[in-house]
mmCIF file with all atom_site columns, C-alpha atoms in Angstrom:
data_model
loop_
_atom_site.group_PDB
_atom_site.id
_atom_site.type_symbol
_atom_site.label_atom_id
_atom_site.label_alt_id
_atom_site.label_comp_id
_atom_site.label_asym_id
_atom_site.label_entity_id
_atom_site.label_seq_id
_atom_site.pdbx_PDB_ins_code
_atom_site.Cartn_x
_atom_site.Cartn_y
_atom_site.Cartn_z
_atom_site.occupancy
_atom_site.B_iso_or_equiv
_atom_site.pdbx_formal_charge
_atom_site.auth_seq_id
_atom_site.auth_comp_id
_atom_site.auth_asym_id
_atom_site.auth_atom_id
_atom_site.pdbx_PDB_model_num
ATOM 1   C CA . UNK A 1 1   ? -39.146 -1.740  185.922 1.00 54.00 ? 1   UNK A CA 1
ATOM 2   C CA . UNK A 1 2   ? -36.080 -4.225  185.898 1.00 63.00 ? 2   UNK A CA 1
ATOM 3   C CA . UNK A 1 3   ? -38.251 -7.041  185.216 1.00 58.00 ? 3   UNK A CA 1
ATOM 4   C CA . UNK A 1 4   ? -40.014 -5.418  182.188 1.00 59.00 ? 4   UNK A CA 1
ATOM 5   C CA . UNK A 1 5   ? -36.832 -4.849  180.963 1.00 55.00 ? 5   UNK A CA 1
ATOM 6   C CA . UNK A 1 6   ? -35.833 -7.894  180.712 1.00 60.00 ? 6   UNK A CA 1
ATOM 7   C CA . UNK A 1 7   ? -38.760 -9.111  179.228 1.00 56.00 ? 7   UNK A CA 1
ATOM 8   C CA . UNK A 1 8   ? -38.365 -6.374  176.332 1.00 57.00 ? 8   UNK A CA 1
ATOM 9   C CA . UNK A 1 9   ? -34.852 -7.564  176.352 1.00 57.00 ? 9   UNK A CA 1
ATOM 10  C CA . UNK A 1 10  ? -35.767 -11.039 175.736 1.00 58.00 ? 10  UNK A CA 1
ATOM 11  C CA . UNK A 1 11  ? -38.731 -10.337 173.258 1.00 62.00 ? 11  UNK A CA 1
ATOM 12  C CA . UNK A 1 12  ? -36.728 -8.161  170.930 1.00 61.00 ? 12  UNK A CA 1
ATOM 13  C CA . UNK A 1 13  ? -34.103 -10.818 170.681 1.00 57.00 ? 13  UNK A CA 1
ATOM 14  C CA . UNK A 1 14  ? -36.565 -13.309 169.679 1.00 60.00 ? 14  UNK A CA 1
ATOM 15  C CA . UNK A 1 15  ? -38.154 -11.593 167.634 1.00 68.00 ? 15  UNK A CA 1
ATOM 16  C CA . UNK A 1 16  ? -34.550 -10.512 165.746 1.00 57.00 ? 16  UNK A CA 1
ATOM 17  C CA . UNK A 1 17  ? -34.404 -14.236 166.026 1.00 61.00 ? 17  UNK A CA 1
ATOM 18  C CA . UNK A 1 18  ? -37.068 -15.396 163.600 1.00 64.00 ? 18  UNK A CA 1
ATOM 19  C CA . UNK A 1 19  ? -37.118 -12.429 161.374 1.00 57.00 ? 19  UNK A CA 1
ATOM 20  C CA . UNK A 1 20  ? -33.298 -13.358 160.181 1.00 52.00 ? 20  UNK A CA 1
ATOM 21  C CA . UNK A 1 21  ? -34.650 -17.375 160.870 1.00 60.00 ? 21  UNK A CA 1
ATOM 22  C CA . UNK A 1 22  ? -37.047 -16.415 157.344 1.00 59.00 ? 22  UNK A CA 1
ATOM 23  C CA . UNK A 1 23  ? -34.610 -14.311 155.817 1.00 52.00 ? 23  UNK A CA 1
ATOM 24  C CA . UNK A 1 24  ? -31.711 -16.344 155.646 1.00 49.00 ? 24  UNK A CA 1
ATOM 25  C CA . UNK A 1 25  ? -34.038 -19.040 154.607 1.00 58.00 ? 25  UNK A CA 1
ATOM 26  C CA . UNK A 1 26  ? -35.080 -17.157 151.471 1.00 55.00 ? 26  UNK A CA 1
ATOM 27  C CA . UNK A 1 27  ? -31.528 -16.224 151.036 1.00 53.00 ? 27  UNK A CA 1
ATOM 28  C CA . UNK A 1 28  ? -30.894 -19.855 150.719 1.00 52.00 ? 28  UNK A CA 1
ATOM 29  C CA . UNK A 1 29  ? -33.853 -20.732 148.650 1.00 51.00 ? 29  UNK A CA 1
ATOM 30  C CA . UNK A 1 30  ? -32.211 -18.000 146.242 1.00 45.00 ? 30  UNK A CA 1
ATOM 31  C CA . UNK A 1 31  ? -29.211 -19.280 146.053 1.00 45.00 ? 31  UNK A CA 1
ATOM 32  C CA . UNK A 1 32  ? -29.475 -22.679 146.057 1.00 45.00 ? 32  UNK A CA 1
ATOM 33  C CA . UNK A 1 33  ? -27.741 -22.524 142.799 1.00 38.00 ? 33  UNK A CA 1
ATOM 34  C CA . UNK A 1 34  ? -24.594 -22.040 144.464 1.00 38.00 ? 34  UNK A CA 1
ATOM 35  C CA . UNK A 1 35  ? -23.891 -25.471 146.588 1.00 41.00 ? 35  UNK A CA 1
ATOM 36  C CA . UNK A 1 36  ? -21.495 -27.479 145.834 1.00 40.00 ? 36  UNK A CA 1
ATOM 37  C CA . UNK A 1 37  ? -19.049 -24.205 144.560 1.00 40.00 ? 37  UNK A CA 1
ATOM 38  C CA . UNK A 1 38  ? -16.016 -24.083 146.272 1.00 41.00 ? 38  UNK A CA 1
ATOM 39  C CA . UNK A 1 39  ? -15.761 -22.188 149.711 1.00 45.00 ? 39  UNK A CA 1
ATOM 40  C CA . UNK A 1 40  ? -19.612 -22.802 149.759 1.00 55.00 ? 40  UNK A CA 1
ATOM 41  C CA . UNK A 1 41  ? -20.540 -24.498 153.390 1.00 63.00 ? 41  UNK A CA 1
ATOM 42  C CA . UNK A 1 42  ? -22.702 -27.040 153.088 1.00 78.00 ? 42  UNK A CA 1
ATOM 43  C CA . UNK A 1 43  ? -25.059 -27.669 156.372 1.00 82.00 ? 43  UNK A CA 1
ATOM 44  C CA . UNK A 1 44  ? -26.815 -31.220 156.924 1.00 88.00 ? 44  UNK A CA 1
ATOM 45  C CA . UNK A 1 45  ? -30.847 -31.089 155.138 1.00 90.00 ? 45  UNK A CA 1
ATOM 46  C CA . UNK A 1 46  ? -33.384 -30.681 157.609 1.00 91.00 ? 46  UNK A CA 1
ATOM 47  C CA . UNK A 1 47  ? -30.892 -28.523 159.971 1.00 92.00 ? 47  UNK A CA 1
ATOM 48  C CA . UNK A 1 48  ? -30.273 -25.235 160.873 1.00 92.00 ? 48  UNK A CA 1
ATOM 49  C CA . UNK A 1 49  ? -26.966 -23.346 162.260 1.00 90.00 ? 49  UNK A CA 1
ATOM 50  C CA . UNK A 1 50  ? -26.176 -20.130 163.840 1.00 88.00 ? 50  UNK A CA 1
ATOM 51  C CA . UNK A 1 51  ? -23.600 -18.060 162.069 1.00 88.00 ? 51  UNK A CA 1
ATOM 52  C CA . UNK A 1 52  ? -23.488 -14.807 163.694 1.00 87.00 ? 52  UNK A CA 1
ATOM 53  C CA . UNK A 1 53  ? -24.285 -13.288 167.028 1.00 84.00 ? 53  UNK A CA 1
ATOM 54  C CA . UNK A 1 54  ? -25.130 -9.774  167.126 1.00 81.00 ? 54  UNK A CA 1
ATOM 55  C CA . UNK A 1 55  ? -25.496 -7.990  170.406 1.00 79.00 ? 55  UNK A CA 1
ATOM 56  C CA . UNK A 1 56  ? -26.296 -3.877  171.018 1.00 80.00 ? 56  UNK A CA 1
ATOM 57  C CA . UNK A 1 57  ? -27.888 -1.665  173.292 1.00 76.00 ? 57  UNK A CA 1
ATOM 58  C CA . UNK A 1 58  ? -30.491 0.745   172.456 1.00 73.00 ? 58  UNK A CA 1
ATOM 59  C CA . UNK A 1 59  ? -31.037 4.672   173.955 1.00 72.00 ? 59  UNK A CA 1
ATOM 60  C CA . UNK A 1 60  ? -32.920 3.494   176.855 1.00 74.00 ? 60  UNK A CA 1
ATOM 61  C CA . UNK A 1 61  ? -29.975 0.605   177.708 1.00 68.00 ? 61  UNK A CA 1
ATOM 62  C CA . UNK A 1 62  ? -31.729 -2.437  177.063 1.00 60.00 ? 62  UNK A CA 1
ATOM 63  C CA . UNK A 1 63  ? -30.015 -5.128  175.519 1.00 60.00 ? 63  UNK A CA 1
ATOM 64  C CA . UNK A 1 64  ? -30.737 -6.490  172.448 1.00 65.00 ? 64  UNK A CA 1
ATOM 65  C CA . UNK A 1 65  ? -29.404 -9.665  170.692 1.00 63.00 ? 65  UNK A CA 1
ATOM 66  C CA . UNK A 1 66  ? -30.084 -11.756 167.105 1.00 71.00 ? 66  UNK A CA 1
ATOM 67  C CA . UNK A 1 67  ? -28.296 -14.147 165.422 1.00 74.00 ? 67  UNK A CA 1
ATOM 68  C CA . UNK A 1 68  ? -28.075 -14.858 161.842 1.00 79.00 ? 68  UNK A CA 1
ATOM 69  C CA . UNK A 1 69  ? -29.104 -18.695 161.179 1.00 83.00 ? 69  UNK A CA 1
ATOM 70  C CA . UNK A 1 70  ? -28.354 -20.964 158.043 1.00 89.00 ? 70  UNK A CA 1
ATOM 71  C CA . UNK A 1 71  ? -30.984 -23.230 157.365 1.00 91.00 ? 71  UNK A CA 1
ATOM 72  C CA . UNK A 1 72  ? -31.169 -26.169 154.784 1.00 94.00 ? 72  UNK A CA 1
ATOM 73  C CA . UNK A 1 73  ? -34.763 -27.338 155.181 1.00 95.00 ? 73  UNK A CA 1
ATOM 74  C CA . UNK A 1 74  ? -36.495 -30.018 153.152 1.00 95.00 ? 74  UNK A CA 1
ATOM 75  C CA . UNK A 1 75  ? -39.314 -29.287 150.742 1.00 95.00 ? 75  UNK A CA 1
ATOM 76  C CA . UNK A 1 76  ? -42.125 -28.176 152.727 1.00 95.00 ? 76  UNK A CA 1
ATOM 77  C CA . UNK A 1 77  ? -39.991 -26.731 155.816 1.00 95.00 ? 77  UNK A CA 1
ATOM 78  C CA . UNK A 1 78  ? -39.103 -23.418 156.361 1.00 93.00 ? 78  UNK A CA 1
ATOM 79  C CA . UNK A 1 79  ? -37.218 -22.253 159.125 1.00 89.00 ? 79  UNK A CA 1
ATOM 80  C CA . UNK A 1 80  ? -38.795 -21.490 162.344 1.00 90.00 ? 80  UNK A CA 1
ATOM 81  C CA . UNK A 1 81  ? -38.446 -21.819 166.189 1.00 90.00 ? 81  UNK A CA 1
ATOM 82  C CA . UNK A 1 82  ? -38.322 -24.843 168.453 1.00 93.00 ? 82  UNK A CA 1
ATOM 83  C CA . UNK A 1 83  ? -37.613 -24.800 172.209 1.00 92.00 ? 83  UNK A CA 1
ATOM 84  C CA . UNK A 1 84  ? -36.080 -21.627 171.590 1.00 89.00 ? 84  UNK A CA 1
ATOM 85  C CA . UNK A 1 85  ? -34.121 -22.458 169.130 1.00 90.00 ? 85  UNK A CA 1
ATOM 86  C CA . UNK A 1 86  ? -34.001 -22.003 165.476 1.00 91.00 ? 86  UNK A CA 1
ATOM 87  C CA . UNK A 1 87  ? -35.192 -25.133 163.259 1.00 93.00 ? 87  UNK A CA 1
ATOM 88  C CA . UNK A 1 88  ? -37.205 -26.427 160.154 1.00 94.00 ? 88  UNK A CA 1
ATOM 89  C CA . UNK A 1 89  ? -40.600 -26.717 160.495 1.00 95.00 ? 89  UNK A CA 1
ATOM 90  C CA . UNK A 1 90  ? -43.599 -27.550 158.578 1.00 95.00 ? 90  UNK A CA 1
ATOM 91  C CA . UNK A 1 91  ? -44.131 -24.346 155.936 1.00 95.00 ? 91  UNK A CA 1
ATOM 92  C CA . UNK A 1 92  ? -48.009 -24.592 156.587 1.00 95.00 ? 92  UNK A CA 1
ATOM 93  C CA . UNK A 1 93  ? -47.322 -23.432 160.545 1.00 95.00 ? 93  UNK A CA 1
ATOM 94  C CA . UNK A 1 94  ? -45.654 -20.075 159.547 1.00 92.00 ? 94  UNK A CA 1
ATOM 95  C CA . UNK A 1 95  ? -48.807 -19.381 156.647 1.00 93.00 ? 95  UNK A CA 1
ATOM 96  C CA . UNK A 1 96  ? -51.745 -20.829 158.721 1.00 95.00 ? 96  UNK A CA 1
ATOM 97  C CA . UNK A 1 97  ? -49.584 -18.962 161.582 1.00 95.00 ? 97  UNK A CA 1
ATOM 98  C CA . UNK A 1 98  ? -50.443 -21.466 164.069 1.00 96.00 ? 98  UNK A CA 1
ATOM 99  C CA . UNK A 1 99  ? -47.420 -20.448 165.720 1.00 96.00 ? 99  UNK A CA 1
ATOM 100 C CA . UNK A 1 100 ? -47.454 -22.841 169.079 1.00 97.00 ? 100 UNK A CA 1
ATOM 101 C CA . UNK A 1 101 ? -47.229 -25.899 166.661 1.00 96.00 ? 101 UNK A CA 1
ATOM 102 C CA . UNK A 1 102 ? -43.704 -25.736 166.305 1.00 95.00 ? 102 UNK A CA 1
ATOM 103 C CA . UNK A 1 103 ? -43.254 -25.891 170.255 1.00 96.00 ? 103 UNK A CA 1
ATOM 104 C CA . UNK A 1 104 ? -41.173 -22.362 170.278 1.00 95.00 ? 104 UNK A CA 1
ATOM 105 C CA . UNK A 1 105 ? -41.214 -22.515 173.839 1.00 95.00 ? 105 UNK A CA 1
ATOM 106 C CA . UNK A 1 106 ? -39.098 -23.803 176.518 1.00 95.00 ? 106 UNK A CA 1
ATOM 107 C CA . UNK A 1 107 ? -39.831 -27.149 178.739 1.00 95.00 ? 107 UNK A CA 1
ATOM 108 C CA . UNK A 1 108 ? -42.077 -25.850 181.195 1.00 96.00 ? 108 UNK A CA 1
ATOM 109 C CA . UNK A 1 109 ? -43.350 -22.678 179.311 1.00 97.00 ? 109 UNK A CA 1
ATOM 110 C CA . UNK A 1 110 ? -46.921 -22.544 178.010 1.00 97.00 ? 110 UNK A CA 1
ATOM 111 C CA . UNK A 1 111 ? -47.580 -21.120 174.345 1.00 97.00 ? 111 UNK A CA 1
ATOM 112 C CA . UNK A 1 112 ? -50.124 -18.851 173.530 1.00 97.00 ? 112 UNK A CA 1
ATOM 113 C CA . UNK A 1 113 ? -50.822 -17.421 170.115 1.00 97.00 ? 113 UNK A CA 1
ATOM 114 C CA . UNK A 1 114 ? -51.545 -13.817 170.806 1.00 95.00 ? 114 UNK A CA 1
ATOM 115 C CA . UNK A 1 115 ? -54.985 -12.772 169.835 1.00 96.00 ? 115 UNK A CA 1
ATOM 116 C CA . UNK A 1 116 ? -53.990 -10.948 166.398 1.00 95.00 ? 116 UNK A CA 1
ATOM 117 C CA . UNK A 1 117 ? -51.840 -14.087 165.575 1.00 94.00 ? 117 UNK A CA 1
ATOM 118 C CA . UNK A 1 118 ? -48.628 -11.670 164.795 1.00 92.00 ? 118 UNK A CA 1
ATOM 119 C CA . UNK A 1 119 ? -46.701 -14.192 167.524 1.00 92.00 ? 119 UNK A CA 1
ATOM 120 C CA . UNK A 1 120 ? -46.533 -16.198 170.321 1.00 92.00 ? 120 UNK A CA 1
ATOM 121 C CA . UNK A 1 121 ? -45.892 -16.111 174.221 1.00 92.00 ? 121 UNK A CA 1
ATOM 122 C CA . UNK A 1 122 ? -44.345 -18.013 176.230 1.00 93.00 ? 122 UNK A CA 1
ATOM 123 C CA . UNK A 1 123 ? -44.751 -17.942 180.301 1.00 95.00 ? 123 UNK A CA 1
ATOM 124 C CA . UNK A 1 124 ? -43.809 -19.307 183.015 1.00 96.00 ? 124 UNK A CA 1
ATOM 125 C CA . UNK A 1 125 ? -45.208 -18.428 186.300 1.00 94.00 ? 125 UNK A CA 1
ATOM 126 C CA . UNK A 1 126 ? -45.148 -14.542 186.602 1.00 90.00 ? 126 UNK A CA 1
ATOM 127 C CA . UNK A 1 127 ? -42.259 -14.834 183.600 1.00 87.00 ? 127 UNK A CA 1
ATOM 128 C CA . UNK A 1 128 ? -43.752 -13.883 179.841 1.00 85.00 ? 128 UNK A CA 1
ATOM 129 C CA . UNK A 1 129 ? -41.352 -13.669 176.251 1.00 84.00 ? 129 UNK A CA 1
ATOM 130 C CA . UNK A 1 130 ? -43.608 -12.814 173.532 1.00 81.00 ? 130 UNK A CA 1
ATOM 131 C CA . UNK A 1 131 ? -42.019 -12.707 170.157 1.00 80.00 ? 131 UNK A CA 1
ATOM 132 C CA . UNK A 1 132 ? -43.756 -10.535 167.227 1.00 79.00 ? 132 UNK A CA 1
ATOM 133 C CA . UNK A 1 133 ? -43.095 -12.010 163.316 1.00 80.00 ? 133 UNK A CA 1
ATOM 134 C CA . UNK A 1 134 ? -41.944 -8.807  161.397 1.00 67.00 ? 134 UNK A CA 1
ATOM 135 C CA . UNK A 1 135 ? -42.311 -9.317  157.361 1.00 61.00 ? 135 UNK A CA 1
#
């Protein structure tokens, strides 16, 4: 039971990952408007930075963690996932949802799309994170 628990642990957090990954990215893309006003922070194109950790427990005590990312991609890049963490990648990987094309896993792990292409695994061994995209 430990081990599944960390593995739900580890899966929500990723998943809480990308979800704010595409939000903040729309954010952006709304209010691009704004750079270059003062107090605005500016992040290098093509990059992406974490702004806020968030960390909580649910009822049944496992941990779960997300971060809030800022992402200036180019044209054609949205934000996504790359060894495990956040990055611009091609646009056409998150709509074609060929999800192991932006390498989302850790050296070592092996990606697998899961069969109703809502995410992607990653294992290791006896070790599996799946992450779920949530629209």
């Amino acid at each position: 039971m430990r081990v599944y628990a960390k593995l739900v642990l580890l899966s929500h957090w990723l998943i809480l990952t990308y979800v704010l990954m595409v939000c903040c990215k729309l954010m952006s893309a709304s209010s691009q408007h704004l750079r270059g006003h003062a107090g605005h922070h500016q992040i290098k194109q093509g990059t992406c930075e974490v702004v806020a950790v968030h960390r909580c427990c649910n009822k049944n005590r496992v941990e779960e963690r997300s971060q809030t990312v800022k992402c200036s991609c180019f044209p054609g890049q949205v934000a996504g996932t790359t060894r495990a963490q956040p990055s611009c990648v091609e646009a056409s990987i998150v709509t074609e949802k060929w999800w192991c094309h932006m390498n989302p896993c850790l050296e070592g792990e092996d990606c697998k799309v899961l069969p109703d292409s809502s995410g992607w695994s990653c294992s290791r061994g006896n070790k599996v994170k799946t992450t779920k995209v949530t629209r």
